[in-house]
Short mmCIF file of C-alpha atoms in Angstrom, two decimals:
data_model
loop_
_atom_site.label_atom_id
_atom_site.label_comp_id
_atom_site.label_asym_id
_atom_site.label_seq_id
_atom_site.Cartn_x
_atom_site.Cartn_y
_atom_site.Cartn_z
CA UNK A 214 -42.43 -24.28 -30.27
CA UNK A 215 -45.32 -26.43 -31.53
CA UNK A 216 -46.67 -26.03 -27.64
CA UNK A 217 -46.83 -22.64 -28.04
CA UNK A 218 -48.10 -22.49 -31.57
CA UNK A 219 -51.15 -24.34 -30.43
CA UNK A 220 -51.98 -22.40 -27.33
CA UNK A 221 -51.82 -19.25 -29.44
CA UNK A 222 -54.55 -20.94 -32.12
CA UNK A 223 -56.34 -22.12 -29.07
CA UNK A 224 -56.73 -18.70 -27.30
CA UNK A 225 -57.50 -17.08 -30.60
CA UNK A 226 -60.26 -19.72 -31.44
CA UNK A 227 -61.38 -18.58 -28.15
CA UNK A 228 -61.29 -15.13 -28.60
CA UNK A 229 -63.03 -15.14 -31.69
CA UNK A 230 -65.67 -17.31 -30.38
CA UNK A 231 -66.34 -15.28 -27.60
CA UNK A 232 -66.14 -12.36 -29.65
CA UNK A 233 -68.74 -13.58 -31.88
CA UNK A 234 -71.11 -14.68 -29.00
CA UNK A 235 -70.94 -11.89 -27.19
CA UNK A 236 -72.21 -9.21 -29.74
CA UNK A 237 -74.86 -11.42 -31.74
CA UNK A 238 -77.10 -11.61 -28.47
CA UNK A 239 -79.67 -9.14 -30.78
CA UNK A 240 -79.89 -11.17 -33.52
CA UNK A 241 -79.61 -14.47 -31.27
CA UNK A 242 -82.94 -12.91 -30.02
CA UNK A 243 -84.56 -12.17 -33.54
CA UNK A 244 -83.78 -7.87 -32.98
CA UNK A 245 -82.17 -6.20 -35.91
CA UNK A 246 -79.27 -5.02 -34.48
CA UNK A 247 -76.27 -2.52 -35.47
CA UNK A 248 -73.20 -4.71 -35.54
CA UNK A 249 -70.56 -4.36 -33.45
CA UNK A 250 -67.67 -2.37 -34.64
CA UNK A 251 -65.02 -3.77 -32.30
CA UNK A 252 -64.27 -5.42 -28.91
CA UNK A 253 -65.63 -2.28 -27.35
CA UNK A 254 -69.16 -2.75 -29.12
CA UNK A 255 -70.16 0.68 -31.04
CA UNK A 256 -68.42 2.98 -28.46
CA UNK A 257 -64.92 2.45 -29.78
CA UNK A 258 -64.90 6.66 -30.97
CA UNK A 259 -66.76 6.90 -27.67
CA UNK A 260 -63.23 5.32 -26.09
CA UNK A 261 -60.60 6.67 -28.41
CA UNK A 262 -62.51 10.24 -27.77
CA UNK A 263 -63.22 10.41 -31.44
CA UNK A 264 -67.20 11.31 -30.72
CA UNK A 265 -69.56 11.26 -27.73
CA UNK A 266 -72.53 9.12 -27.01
CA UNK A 267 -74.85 11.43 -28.50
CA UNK A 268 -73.36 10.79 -31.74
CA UNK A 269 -72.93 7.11 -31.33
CA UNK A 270 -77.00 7.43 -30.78
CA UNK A 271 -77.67 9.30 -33.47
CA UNK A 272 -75.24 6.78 -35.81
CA UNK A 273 -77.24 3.99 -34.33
CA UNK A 274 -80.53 5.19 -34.95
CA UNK A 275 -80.07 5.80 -38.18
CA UNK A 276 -78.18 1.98 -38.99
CA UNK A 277 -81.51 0.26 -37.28
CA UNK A 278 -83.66 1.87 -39.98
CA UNK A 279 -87.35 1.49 -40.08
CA UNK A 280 -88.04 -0.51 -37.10
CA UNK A 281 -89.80 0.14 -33.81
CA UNK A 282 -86.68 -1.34 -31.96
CA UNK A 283 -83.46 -2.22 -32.19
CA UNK A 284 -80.10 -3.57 -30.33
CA UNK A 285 -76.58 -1.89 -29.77
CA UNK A 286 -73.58 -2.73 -27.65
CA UNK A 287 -72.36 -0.30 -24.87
CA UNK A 288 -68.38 -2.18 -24.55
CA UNK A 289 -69.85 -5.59 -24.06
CA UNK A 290 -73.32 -4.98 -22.76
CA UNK A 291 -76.34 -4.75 -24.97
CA UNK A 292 -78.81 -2.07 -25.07
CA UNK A 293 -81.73 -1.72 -26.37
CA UNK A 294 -82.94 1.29 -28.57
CA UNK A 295 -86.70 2.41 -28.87
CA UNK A 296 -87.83 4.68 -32.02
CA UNK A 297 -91.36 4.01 -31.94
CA UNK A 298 -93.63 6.61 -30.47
CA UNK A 299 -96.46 4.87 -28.75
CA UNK A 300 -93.98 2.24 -27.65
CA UNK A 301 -92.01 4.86 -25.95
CA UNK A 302 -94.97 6.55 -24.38
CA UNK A 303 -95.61 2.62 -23.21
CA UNK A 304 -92.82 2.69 -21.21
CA UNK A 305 -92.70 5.90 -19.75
CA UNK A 306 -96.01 5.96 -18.88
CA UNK A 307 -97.94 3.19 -19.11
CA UNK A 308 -95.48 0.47 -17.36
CA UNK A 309 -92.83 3.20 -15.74
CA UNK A 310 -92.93 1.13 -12.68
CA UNK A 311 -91.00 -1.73 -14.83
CA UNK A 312 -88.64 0.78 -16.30
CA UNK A 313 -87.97 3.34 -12.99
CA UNK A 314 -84.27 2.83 -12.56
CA UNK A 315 -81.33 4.13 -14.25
CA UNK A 316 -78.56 1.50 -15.67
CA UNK A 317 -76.35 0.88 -12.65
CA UNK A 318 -73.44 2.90 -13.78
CA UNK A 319 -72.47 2.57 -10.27
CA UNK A 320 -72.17 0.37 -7.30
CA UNK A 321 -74.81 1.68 -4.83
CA UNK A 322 -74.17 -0.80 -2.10
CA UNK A 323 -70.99 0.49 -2.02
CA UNK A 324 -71.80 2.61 1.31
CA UNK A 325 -68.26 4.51 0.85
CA UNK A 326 -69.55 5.69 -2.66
CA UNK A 327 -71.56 9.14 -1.88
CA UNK A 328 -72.55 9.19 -5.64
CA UNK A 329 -74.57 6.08 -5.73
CA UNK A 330 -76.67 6.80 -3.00
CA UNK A 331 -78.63 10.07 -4.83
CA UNK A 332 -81.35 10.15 -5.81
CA UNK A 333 -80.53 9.53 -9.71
CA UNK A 334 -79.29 5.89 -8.95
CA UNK A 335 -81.65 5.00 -6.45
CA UNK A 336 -83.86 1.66 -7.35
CA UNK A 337 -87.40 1.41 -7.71
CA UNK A 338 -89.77 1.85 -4.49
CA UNK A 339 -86.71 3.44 -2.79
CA UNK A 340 -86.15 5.69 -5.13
CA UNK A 341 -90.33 6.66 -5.17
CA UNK A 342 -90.37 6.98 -1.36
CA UNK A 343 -87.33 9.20 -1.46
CA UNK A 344 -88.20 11.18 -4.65
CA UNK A 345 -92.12 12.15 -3.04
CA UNK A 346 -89.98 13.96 0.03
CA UNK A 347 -87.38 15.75 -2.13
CA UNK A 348 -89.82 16.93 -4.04
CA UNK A 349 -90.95 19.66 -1.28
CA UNK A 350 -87.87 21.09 -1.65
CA UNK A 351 -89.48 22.93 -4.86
CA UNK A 352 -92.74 23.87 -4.13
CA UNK A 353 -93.82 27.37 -5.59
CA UNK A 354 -93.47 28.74 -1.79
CA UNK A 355 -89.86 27.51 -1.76
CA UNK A 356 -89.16 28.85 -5.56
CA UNK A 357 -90.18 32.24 -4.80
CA UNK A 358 -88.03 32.43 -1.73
CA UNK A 359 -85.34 31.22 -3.69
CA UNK A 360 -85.60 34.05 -6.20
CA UNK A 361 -85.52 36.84 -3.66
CA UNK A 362 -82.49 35.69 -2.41
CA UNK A 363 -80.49 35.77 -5.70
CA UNK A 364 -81.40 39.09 -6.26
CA UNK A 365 -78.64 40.35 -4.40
CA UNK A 366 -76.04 37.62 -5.74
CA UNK A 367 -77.51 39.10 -9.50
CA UNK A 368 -76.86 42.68 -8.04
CA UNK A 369 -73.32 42.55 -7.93
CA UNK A 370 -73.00 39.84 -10.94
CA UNK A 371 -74.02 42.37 -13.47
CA UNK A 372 -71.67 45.25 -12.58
CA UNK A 373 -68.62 43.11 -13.79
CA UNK A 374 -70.06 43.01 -17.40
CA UNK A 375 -70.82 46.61 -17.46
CA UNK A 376 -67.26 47.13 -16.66
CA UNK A 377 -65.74 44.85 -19.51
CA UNK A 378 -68.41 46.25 -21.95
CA UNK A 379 -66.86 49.73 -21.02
CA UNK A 380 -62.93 48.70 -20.86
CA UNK A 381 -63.65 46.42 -24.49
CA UNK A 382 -62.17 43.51 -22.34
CA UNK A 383 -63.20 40.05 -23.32
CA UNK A 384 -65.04 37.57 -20.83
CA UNK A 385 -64.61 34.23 -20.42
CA UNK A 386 -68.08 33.10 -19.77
CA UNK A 387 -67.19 29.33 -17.70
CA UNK A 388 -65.22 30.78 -15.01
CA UNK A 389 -67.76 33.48 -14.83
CA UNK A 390 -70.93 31.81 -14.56
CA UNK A 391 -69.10 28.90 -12.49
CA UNK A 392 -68.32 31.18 -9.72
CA UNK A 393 -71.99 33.03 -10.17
CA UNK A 394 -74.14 29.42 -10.41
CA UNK A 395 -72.21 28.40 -7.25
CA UNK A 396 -73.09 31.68 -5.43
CA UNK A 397 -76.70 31.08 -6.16
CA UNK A 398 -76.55 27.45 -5.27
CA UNK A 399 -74.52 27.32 -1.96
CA UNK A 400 -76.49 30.41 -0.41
CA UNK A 401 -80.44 28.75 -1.90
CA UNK A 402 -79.61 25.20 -1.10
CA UNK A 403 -77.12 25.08 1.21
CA UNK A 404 -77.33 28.21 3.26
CA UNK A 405 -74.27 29.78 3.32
CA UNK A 406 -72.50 32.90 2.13
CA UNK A 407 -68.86 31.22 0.77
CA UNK A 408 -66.69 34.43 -0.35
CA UNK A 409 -63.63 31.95 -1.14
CA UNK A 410 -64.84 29.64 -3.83
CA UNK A 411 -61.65 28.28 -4.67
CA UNK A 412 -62.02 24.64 -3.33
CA UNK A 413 -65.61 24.58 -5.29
CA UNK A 414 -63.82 25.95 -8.45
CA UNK A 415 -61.47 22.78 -7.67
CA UNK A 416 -63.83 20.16 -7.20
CA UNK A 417 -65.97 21.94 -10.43
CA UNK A 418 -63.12 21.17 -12.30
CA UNK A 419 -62.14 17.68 -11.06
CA UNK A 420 -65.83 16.49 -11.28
CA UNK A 421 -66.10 17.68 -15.15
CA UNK A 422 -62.58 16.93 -16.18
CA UNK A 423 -61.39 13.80 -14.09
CA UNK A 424 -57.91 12.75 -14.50
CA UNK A 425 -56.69 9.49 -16.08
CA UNK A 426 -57.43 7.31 -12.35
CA UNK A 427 -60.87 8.33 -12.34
CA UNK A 428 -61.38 7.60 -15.90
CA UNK A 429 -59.61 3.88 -15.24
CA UNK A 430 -61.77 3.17 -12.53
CA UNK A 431 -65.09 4.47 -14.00
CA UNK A 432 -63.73 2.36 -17.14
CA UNK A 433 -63.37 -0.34 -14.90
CA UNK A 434 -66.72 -0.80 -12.71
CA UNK A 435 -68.41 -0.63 -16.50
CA UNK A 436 -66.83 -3.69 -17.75
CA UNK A 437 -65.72 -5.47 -14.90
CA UNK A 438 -68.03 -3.99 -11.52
CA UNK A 439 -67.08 -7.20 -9.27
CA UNK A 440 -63.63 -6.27 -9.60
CA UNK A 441 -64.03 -2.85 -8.84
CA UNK A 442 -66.55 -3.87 -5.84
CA UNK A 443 -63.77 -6.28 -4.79
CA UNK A 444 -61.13 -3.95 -4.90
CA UNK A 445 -63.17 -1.46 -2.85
CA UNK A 446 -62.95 1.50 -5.23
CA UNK A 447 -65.34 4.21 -5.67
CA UNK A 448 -66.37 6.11 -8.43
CA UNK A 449 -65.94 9.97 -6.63
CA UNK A 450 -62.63 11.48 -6.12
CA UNK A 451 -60.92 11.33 -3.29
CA UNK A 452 -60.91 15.06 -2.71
CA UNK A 453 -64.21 16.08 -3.84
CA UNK A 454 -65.25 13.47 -1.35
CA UNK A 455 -63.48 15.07 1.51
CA UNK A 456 -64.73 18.16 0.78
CA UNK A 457 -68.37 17.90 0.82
CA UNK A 458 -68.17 15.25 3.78
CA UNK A 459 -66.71 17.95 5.93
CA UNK A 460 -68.87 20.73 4.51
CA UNK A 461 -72.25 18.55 5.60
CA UNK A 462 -70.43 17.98 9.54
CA UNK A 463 -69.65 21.64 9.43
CA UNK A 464 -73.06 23.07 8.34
CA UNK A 465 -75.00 20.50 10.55
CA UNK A 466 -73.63 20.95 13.45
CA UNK A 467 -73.35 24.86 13.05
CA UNK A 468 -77.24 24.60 12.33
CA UNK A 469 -77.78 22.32 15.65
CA UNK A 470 -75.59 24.59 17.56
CA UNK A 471 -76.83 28.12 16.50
CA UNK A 472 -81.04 26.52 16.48
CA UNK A 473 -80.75 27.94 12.80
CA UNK A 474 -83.46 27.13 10.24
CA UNK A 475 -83.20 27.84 6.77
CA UNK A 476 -86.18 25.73 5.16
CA UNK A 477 -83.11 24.44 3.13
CA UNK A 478 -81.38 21.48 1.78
CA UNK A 479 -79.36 21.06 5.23
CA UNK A 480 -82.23 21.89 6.92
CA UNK A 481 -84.08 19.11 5.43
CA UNK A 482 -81.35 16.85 6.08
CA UNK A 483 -81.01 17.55 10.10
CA UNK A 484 -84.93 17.02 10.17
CA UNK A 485 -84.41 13.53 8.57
CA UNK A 486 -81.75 12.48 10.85
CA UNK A 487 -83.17 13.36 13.79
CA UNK A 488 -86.36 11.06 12.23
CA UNK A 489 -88.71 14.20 11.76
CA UNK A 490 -89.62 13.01 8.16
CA UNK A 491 -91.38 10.54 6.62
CA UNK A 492 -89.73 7.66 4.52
CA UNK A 493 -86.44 9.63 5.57
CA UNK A 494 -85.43 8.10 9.42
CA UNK A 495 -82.88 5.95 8.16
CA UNK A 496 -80.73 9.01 6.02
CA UNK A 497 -76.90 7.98 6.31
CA UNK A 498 -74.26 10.37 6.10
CA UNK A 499 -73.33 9.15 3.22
CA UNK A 500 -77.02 9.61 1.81
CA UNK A 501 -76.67 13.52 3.36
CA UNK A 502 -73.16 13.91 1.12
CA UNK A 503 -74.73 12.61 -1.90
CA UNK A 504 -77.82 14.95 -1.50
CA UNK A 505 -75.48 17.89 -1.00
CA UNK A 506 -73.10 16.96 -4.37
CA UNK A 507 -75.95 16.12 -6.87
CA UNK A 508 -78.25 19.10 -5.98
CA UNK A 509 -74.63 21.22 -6.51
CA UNK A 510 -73.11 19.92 -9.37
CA UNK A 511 -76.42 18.86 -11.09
CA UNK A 512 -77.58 22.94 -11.02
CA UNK A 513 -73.89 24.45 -11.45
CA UNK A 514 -72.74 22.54 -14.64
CA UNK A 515 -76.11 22.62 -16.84
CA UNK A 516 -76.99 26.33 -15.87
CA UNK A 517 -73.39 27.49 -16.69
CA UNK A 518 -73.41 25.49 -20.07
CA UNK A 519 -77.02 27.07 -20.43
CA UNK A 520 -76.54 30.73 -19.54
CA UNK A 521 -73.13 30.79 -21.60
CA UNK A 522 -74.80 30.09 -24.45
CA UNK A 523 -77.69 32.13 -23.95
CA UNK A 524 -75.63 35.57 -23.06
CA UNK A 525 -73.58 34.26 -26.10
CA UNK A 526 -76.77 34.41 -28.56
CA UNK A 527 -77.91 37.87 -26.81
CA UNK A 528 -74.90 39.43 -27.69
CA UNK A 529 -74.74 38.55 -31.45
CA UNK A 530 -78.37 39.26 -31.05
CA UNK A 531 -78.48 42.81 -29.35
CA UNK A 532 -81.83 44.01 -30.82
CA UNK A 533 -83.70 41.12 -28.70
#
């Protein structure tokens, strides 16, 4: 009894010390800091869903006060926040090359991980050299093309509303502008017609609401990343996965077969693998997959958010 008495005063001695070291690394360090709240740093609400990280930023710049800088903890990992002006315009300007890369939210030697090898989580010179090729992908040529080719998508978009407007029917703007954002998208980008949108509308929803394992292992590679690297897991669902690995080998080899070219996405990507651009000659497939799933779900989500609010404003606003 005594035994165990002492080994449960022993691990809590432990705890607390540990506790105690691991959010004062701020102040160890001389930077005001907002104190931790609990053993998941100041993102507890983040975790028990009781706010987002926008309002756990907001919360924190307001603790810090009058300072040019100060320290938070993301779960056990300290970040720091800027509020001064010229110091931010330092860093994003002035020394970028020291400040390029995102946080590694994920593991991007993990070759099985399509995610982590986009262009968003790509390090440093890598991510220059890659970023200077993309980039062509938007030039005003390429833009202009793009817009006469939604015309027709737009065309038979609009009807729909004219038809609720005249049968008083509600709309349900996600679905709508889901299925209309991935028209756009999968015929500019990708080069394809797809008249059966279901599996997109799938991995749509799986990508913005992931279910409890995806949450557990996203969860997971934050605290603890060498377990997750060690247990081989990867931060993109299974299924989503699937489907855009067999929509690049479709596409690709349709494109090789057929001598089609778009002056697309895919059309980019069969250049680069057959070492016709610059900086590009080493492209993986995995590389091609996460080109394909950023450039859709990066365009679909934001522009859906965007236009729902925006058709939302026009029609308390008619007169506009």
């Amino acid at each position: 009894m005594l035994i165990s008495i002492g080994l449960f005063v022993v691990l809590i001695t432990i705890g607390w010390f540990w506790y105690k070291r691991k959010f004062s690394y701020w102040s160890r360090h001389g930077v005001k800091e907002w104190p931790a709240k609990s053993i998941f740093g100041n993102f507890g609400d983040v975790i028990a869903m009781k706010a987002n990280e926008a309002d756990v930023a907001d919360e924190c710049y307001k603790q810090l006060g009058d300072v040019k800088f100060g320290g938070y903890y993301f779960l056990w990992k300290p970040l720091l926040m800027i509020k001064d002006p010229d110091l931010i315009k330092t860093i994003t300007i002035k020394d970028f090359e020291h400040f390029s890369d995102h946080p590694p939210f994920l593991d991007t030697t993990n070759n099985t991980d399509a995610v982590g090898h986009s262009l968003f989580f790509m390090k440093s010179e890598e991510w220059k050299k890659r970023r200077s090729v993309l980039t062509h992908l938007f030039t005003p040529k390429r833009l202009k093309s793009i817009h006469t080719m939604t015309g027709p998508i737009m065309d038979s978009f609009f009807p729909k509303f004219d038809q609720c407007a005249k049968d008083d029917l509600d709309i349900d703007m996600d679905p709508t502008l889901t299925e209309l954002t991935m028209n756009v998208i999968t015929k500019t980008f990708i080069g394809i017609d797809v008249k059966d949108q279901s599996a997109f509308l799938k991995a749509s929803h799986m990508f913005s609401y992931p279910d409890t394992p995806s949450l557990i292992k996203s969860f997971l590679y934050t605290v603890q990343p060498e377990i997750h690297k060690a247990l081989g897991l990867t931060t993109l669902n299974k299924g989503i996965y699937a489907l855009f690995s067999e929509l690049v080998e479709r596409v690709i080899r349709l494109r090789k077969e057929q001598n089609i070219v778009s002056n697309d996405l895919f059309d980019f990507l069969i250049k680069c693998e057959n070492g016709d651009v610059k900086n590009y000659e080493d492209i993986s497939k995995t590389e091609m997959i996460a080109h394909t799933f950023v450039f859709f779900f990066a365009g679909h989500d934001t522009t859906t958010l965007t236009g729902a609010l925006t058709l939302f404003e026009l029609s308390r606003n008619p007169e506009i």
